[in-house]
Coordinates of C-alpha atoms and ligand atoms in Angstrom, one line a residue:
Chain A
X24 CA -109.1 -12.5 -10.7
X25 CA -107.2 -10.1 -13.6
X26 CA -107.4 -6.7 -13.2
X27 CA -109.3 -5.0 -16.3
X28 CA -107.0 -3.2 -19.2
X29 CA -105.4 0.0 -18.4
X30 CA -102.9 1.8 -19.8
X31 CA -100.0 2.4 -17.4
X32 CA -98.2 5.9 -17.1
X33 CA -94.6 6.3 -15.0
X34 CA -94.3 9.9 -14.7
X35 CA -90.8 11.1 -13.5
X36 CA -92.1 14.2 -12.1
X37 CA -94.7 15.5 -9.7
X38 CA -96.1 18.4 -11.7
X39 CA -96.2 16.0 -14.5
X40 CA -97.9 13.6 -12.3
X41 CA -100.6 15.4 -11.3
X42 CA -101.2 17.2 -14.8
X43 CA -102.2 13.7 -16.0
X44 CA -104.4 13.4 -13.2
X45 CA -106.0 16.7 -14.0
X46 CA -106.4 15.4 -17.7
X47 CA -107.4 12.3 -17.2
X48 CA -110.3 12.7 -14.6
X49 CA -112.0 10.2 -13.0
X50 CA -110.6 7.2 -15.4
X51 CA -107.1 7.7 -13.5
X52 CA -105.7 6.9 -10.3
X53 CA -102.8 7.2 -8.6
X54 CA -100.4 3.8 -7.9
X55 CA -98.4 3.9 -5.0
X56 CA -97.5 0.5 -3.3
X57 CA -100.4 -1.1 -4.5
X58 CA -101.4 -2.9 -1.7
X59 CA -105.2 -1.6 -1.5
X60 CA -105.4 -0.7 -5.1
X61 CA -104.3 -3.9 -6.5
X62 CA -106.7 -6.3 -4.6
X63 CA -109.3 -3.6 -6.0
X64 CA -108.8 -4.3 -8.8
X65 CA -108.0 -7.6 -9.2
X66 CA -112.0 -8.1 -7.5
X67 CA -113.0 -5.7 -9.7
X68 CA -114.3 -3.9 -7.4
X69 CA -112.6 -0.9 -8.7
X70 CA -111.9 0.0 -12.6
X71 CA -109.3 2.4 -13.7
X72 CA -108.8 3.1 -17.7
X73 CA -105.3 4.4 -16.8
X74 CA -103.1 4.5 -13.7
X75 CA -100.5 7.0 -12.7
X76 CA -97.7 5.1 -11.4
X77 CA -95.5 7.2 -8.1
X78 CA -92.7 4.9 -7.8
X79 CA -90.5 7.6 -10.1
X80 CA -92.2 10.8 -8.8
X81 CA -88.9 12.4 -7.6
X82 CA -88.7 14.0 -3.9
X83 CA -91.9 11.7 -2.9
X84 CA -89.8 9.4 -0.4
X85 CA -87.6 10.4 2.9
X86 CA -87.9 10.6 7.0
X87 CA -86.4 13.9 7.9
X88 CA -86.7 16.5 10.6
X89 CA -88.2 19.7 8.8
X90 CA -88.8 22.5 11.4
X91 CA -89.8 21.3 14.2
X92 CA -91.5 18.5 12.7
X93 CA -90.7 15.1 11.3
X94 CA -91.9 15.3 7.4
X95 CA -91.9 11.8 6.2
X96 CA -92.7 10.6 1.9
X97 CA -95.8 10.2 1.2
X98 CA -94.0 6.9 -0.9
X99 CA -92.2 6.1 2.1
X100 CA -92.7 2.0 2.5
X101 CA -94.8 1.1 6.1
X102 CA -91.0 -1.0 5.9
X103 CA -88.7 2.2 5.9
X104 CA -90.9 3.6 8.7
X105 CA -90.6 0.8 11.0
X106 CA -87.0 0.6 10.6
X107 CA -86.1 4.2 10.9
X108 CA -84.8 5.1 14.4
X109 CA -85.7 8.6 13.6
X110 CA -89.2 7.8 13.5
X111 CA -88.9 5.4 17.1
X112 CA -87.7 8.6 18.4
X113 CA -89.4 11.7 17.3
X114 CA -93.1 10.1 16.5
X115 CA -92.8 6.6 18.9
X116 CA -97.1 6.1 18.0
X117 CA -96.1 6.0 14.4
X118 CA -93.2 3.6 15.4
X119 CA -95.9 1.1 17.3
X120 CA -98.9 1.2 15.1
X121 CA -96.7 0.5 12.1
X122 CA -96.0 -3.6 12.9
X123 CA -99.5 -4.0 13.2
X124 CA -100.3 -3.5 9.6
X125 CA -101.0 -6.3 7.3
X126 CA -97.8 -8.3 7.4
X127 CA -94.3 -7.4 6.6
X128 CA -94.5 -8.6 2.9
X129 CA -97.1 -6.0 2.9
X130 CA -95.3 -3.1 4.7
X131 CA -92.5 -3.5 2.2
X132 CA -94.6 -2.2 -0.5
X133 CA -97.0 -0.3 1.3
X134 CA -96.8 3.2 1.8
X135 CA -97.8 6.1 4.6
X136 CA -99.3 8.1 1.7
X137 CA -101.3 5.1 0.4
X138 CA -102.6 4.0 3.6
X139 CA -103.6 7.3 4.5
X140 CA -105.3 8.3 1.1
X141 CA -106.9 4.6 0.9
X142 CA -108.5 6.1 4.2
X143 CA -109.8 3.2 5.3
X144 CA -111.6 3.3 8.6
X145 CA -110.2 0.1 10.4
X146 CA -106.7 1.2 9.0
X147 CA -104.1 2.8 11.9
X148 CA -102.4 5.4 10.6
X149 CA -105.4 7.6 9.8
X150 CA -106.1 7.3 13.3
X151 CA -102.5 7.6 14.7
X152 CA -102.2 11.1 12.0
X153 CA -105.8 12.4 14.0
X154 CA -104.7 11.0 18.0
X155 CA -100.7 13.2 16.9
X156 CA -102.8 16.5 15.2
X157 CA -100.2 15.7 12.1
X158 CA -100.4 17.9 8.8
X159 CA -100.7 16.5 5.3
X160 CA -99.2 18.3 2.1
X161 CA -101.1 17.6 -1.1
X162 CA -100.1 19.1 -4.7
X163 CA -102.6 19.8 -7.3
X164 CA -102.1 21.5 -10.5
X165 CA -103.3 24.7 -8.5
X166 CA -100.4 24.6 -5.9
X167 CA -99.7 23.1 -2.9
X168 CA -101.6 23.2 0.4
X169 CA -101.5 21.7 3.9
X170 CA -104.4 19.9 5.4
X171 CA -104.6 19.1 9.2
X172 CA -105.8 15.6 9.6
X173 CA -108.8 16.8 11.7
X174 CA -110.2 17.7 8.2
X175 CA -108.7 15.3 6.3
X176 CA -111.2 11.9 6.5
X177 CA -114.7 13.3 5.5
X178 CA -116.3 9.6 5.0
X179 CA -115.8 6.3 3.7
X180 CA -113.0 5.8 1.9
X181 CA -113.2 9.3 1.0
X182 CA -110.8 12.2 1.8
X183 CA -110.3 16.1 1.3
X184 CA -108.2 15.4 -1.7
X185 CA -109.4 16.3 -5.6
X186 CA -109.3 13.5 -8.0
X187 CA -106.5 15.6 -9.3
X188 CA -104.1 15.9 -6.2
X189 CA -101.3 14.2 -4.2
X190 CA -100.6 13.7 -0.8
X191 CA -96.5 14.8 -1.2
X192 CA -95.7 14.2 2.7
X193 CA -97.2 14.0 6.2
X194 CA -95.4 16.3 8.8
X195 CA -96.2 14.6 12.3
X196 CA -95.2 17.0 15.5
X197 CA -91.5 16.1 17.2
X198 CA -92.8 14.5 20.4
X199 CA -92.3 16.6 23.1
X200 CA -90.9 15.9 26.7
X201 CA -93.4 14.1 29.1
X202 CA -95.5 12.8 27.0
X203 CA -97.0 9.2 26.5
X204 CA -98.1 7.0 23.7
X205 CA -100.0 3.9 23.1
X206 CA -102.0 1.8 20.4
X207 CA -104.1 -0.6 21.1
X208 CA -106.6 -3.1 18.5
X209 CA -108.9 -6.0 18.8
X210 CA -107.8 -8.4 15.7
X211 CA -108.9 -11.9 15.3
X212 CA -105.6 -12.7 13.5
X213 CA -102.2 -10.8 13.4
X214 CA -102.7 -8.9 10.5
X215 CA -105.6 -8.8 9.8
X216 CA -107.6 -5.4 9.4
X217 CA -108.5 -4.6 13.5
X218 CA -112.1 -5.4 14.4
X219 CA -111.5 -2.2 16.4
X220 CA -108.7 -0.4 17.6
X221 CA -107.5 3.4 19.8
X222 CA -104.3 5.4 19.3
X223 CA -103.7 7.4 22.5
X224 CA -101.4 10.4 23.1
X225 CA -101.3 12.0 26.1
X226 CA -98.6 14.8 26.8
X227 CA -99.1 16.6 30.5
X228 CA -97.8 20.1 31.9
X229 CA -96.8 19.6 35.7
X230 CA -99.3 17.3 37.4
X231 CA -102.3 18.2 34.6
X232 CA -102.8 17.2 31.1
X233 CA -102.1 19.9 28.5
X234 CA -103.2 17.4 25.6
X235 CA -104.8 14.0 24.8
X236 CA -105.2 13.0 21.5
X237 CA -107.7 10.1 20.4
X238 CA -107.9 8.2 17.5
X239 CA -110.3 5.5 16.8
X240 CA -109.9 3.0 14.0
X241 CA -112.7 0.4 13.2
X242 CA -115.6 2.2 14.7
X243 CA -117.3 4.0 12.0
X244 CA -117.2 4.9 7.7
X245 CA -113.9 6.2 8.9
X246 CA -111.1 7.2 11.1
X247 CA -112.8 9.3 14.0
X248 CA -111.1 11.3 16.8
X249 CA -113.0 10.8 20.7
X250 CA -113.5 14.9 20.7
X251 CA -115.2 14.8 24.0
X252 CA -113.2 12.4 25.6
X253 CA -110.5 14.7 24.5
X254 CA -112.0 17.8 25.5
X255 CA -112.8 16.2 28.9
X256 CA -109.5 15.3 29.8
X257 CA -107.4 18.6 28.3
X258 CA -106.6 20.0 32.0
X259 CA -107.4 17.1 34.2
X260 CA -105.3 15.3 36.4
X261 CA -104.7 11.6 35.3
X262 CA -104.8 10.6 39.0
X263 CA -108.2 11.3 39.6
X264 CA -109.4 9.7 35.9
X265 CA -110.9 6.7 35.9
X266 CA -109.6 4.3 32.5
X267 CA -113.0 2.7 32.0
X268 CA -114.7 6.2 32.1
X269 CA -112.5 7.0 29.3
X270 CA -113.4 4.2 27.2
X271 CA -117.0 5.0 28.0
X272 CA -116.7 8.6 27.2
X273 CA -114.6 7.9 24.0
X274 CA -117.3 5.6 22.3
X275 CA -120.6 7.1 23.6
X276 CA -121.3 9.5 20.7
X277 CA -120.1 7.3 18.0
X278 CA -122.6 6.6 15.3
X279 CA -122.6 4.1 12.4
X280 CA -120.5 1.7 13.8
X281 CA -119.5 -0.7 11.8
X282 CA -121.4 -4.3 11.9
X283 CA -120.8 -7.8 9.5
X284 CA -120.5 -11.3 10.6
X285 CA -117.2 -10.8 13.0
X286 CA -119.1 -8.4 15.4
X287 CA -122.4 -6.2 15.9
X288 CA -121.5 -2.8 16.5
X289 CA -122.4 -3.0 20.0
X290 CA -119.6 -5.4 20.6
X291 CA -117.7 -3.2 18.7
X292 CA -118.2 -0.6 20.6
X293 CA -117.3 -2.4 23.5
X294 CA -114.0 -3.5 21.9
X295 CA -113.0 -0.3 21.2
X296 CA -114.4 1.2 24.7
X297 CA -111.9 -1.3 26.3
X298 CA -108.8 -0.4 23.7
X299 CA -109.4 3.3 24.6
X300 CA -108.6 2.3 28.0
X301 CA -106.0 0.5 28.1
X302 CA -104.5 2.8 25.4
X303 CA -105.3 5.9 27.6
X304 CA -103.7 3.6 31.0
X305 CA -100.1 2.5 29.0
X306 CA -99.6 6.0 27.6
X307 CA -100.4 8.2 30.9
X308 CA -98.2 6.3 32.6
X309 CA -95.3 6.6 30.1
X310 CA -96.0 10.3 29.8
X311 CA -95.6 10.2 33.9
X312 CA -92.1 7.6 33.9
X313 CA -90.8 10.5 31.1
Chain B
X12 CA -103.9 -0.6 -24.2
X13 CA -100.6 0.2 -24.6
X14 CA -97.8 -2.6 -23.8
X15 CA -94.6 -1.5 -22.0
X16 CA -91.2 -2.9 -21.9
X17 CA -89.5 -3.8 -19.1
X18 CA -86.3 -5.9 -18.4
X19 CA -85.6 -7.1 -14.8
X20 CA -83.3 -9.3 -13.6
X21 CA -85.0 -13.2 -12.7
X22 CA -82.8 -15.0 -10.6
X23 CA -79.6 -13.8 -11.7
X24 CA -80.5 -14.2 -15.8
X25 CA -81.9 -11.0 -17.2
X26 CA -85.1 -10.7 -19.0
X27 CA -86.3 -8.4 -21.3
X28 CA -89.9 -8.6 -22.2
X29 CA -93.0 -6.4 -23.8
X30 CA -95.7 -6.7 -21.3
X31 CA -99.8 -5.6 -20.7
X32 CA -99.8 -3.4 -18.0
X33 CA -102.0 -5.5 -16.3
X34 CA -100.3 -8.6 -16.0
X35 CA -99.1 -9.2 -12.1
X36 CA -95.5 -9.9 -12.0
X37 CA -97.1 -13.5 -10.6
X38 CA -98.0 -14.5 -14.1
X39 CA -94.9 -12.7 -15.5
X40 CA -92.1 -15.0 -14.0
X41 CA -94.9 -17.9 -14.3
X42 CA -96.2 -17.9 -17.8
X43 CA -93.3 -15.4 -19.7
X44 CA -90.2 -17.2 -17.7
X45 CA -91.4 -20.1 -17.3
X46 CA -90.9 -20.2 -13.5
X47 CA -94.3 -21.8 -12.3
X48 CA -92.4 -22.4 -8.6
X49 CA -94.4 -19.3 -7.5
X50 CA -98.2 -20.3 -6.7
X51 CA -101.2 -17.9 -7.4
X52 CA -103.5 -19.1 -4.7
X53 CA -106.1 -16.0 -3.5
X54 CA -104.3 -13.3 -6.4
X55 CA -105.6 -10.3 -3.7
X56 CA -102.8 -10.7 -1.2
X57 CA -104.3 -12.8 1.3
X58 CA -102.7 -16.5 0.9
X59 CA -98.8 -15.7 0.5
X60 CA -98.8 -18.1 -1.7
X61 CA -96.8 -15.9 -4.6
X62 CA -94.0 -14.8 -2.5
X63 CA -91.1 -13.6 -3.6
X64 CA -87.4 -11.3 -3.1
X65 CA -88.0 -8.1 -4.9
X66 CA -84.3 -6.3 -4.6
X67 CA -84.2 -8.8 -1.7
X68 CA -87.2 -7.7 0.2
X69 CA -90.4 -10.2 0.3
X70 CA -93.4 -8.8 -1.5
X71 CA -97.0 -11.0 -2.6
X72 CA -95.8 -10.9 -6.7
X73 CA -99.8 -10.9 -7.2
X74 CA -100.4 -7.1 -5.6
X75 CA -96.9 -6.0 -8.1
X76 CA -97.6 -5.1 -11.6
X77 CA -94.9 -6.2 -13.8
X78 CA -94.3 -3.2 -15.0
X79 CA -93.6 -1.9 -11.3
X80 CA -91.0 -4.1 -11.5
X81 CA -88.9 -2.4 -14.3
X82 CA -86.0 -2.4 -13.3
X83 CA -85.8 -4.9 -10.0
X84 CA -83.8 -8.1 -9.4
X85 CA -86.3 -10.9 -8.4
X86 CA -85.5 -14.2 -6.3
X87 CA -87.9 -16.7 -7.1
X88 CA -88.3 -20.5 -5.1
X89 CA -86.4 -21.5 -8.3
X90 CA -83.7 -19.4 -7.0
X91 CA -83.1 -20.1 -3.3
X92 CA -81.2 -23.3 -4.0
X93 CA -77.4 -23.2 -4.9
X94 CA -76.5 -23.4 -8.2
X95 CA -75.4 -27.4 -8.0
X96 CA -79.3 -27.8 -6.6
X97 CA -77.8 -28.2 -3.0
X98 CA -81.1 -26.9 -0.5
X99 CA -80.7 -23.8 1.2
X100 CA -80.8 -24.4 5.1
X101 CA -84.4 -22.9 5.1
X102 CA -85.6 -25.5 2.8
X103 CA -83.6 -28.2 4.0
X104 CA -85.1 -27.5 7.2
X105 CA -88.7 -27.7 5.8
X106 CA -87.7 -31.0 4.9
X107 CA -86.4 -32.2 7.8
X108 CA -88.9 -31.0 10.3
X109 CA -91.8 -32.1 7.9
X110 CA -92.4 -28.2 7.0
X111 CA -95.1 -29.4 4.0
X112 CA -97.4 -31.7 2.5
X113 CA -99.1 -30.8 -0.6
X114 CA -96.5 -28.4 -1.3
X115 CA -98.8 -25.8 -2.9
X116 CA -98.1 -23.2 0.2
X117 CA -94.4 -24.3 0.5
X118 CA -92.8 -21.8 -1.9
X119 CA -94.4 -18.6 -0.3
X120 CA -93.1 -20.1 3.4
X121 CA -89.6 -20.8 2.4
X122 CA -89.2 -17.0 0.7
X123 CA -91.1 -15.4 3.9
X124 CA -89.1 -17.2 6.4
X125 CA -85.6 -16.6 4.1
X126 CA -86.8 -13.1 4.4
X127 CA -87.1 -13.1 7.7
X128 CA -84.1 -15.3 9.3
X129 CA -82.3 -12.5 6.8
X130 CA -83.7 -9.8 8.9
X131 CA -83.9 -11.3 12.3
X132 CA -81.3 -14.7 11.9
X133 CA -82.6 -15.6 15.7
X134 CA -86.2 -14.9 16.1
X135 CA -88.0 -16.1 18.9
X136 CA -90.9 -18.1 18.6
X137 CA -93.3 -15.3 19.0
X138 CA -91.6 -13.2 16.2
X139 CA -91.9 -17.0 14.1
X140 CA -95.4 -17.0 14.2
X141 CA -95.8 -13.3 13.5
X142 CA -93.3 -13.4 10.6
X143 CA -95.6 -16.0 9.1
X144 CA -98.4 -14.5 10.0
X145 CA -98.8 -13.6 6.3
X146 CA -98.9 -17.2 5.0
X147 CA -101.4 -19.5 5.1
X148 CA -101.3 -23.3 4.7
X149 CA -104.4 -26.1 4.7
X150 CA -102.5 -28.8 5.2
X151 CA -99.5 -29.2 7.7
X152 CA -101.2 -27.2 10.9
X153 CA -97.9 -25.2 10.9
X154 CA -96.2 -26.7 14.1
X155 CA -93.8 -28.9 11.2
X156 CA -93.9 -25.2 9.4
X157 CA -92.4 -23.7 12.7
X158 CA -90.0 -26.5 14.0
X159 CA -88.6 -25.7 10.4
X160 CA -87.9 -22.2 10.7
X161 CA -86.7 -22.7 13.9
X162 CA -84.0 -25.4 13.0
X163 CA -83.1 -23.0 10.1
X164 CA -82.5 -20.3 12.7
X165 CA -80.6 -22.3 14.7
X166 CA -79.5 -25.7 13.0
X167 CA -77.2 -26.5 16.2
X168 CA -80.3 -27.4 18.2
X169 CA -81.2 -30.6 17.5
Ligands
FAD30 C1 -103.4 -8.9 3.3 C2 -103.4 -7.4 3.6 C3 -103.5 -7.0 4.9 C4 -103.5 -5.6 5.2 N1 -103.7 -5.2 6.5 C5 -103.7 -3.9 6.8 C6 -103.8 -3.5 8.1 O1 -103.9 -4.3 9.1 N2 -103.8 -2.1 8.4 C7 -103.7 -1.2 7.4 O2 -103.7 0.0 7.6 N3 -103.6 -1.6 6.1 C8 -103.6 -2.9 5.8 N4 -103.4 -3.3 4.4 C9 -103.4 -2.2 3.4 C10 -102.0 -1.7 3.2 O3 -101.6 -1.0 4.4 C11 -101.8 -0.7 2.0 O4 -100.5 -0.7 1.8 C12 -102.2 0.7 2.2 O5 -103.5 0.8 2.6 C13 -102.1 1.4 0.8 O6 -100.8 1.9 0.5 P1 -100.2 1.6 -0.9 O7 -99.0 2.4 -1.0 O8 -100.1 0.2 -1.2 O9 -101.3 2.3 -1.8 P2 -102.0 1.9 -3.2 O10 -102.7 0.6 -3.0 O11 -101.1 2.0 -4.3 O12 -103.1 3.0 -3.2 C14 -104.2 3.0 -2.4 C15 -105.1 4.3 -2.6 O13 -104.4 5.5 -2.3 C16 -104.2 6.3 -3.4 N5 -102.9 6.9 -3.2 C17 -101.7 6.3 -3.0 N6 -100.7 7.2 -2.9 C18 -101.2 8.4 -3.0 C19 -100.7 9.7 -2.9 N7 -99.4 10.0 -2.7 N8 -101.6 10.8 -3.1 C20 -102.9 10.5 -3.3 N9 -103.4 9.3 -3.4 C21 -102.6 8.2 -3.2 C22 -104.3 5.5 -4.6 O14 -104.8 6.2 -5.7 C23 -105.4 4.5 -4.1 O15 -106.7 5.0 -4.2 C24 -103.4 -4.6 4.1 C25 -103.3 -5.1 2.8 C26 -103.3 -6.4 2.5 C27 -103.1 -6.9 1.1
FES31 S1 -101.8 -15.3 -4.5 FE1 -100.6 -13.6 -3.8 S2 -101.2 -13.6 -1.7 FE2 -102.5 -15.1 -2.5
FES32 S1 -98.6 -28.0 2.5 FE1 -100.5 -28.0 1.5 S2 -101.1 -25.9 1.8 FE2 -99.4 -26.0 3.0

């Protein structure tokens, strides 16, 4: 249970950083918090000749509002996140889904740029960065370039990212007035990776909805958004929607749904039909109380 | 591969130290200080066994490199005690309230529940369980585990 050699490199800089990436190819990764990468290795079921260390990457860390947005680190600990009042504020989905991960000796070394570059699909921030529309900056040796989340997740723990570039920060949008969050997941212990889970944000314009954004985590080779559910409710009235329907609608087109020893992916399925609803029912009505 | 040198502070003493990169800050304090309080059980972050403070937060010291730790003052088990070997109320606690049998989980509990009675000295029960959440333990069924961390919260209840 070692992790194979590697040579270890601490960078102090970003362009540094990500020229060693560029030089070292596919032998290198980036080290963040460790806590995906680590038990990776340590199984051997990934092996790095050298790793690229962010902890002194200056300019990587920080929750602040950057217009109009929040723009937090991409090496911001799951633990500054969930103590930040900013965040509980401005992004209050970000603020939920963050005590469900792991544990907090976890979140204290975890980061927001790890957990979304890990990518993977049963993982809740992916899915609350799709359900909020949030942006992701990356830095290559060819320049900077922002991502929308929509387009970030392209498969199983793979991403729109080269092997050469860094997530720098995720810029989630300030929540705006009557609008409603909620996450909901299936675990069989607290902590554990969800056997499937929803992140639900609903934000309405007089009686109607102007937009619902849904996130599923758990039901497929990655983070997914509901896009028909979505589209479906984009101008609707919430009085006249039906919760269960929305579960329904949110899970009907998914395909390659998980399955292992802890469910099918028909009870999957289910699961998440059922956190989709009660996801959609606790953040209508907070968008309504607002 | 290339060693690195690091020094860190352990408990208040400071070490210095050539390291691999490889080698998990677990087996640092174990096997280069000498400190073999902190118990590798899973070494992939699942057990909470190798709990410790890194610059007073608690982290799994097997999913830190030693070399990550350049730089860091670490509180190991061998460290929670006051310096005349009087028991912190956490562990005193675990003794009282029958908080362990083997022992082998006991180290990882005593630094996660430190940790947390630091951040939240009156938890409920509810934020107990969750705080340990991360630990595991075969032996005790936790209930002595919890009565422990409770009577550490609050040693003026019974
Ligand atoms: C027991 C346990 C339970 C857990 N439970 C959960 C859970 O319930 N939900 C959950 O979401 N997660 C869970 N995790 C995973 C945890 O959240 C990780 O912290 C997170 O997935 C990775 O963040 P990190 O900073 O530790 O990244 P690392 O482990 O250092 O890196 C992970 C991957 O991301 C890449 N990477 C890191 N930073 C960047 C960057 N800035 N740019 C580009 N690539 C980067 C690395 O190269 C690597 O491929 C759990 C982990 C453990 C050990
Ligand atoms: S040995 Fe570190 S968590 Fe199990
Ligand atoms: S006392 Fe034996 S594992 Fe907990």
């Amino acid at each position: 249970m070692k992790p194979a050699p590697f040579e270890y490199h601490a960078p102090a800089g970003l362009e540094e950083a990500v020229g060693l990436l560029a030089e070292l190819g596919d032998e290198a990764k980036a080290l963040a918090g460790g806590q995906s990468l680590i038990p990776m290795l340590a199984l051997r079921l990934a092996v790095f000749d050298h790793l690229v260390d962010l902890r002194r990457v200056a300019g990587l860390r920080g929750i602040e509002r950057r217009d109009g947005s929040l723009w937090i680190g991409a090496g911001t600990t799951q633990a500054a996140i969930q103590r930040s009042a900013e965040v509980a504020e401005a992004v209050p989905l970000l603020a939920r889904a963050t005590p469900l991960i792991g544990h907090f000796q976890i979140r204290s070394r975890g980061t927001i740029g790890g957990s979304i570059a890990h990518a993977d699909a049963a993982a809740e921030y992916p899915a609350v960065a799709l359900a909020l529309g949030a942006e992701f900056e990356a830095m290559s040796p060819r320049g900077g370039r922002t991502i929308p989340a929509a387009e970030f997740f392209t498969g199983m723990w793979t991403t729109a990212l080269a092997d050469d570039e860094l997530l720098t920060g995720i810029r989630f949008p300030v929540r705006p007035a009557r609008s409603g969050y909620a996450i909901e997941e299936f675990a069989r212990r607290h902590g554990d990776f969800a056997l499937a889970g929803a992140a639900v944000a609903v934000e309405l314009d007089g009686p109607r909805i102007r937009r619902c954004g849904i996130g599923l985590f758990g039901l497929g080779p990655t983070a997914l958004r509901a896009a028909a559910a979505e589209a479906e409710l984009a101008g609707a009235d919430p009085a006249g929607v039906d919760a269960e329907e929305v579960g329904r609608l949110a899970v009907s087109a998914l395909e390659s749904v998980p399955a292992d020893l802890h469910g099918s992916a028909g009870y999957r399925k289910r699961v998440g039909a059922a956190m989709v609803a009660r996801a959609w029912q606790r953040a209508v009505q907070e968008a309504g109380d607002d | 591969m290339t060693d690195v040198d690091i020094q860190l502070k352990v408990n208040g003493t400071v070490r210095r130290a050539t390291v691999p990169p490889r080698l998990v800050l677990a087996d640092f304090l174990r096997v280069n200080c000498g400190l073999t309080g902190t118990h590798l059980g899973c070494e992939h972050g699942v057990c909470g066994a190798c709990t410790i403070l890194l610059d007073g937060e608690a982290v799994r010291a097997c999913l830190v490199f030693a070399v990550q730790a350049d730089g860091s003052e670490i509180t190991t088990i061998e460290g929670i005690a006051a310096p005349d070997g009087a028991l912190s109320p956490v562990q005193a606690a675990f003794r009282d309230h029958h908080g362990l049998q083997c022992g082998f989980c006991t180290p990882g509990f005593v630094i996660s529940a430190t940790a947390l009675l630091q951040e939240n000295p009156a938890p409920t029960d509810e934020e107990i369980r969750e705080g340990l959440s991360g630990n595991l333990c075969r032996c005790t069924g936790y209930q002595g585990i919890l009565n422990a961390v409770r009577a550490a919260a609050d040693p003026g209840t019974d």
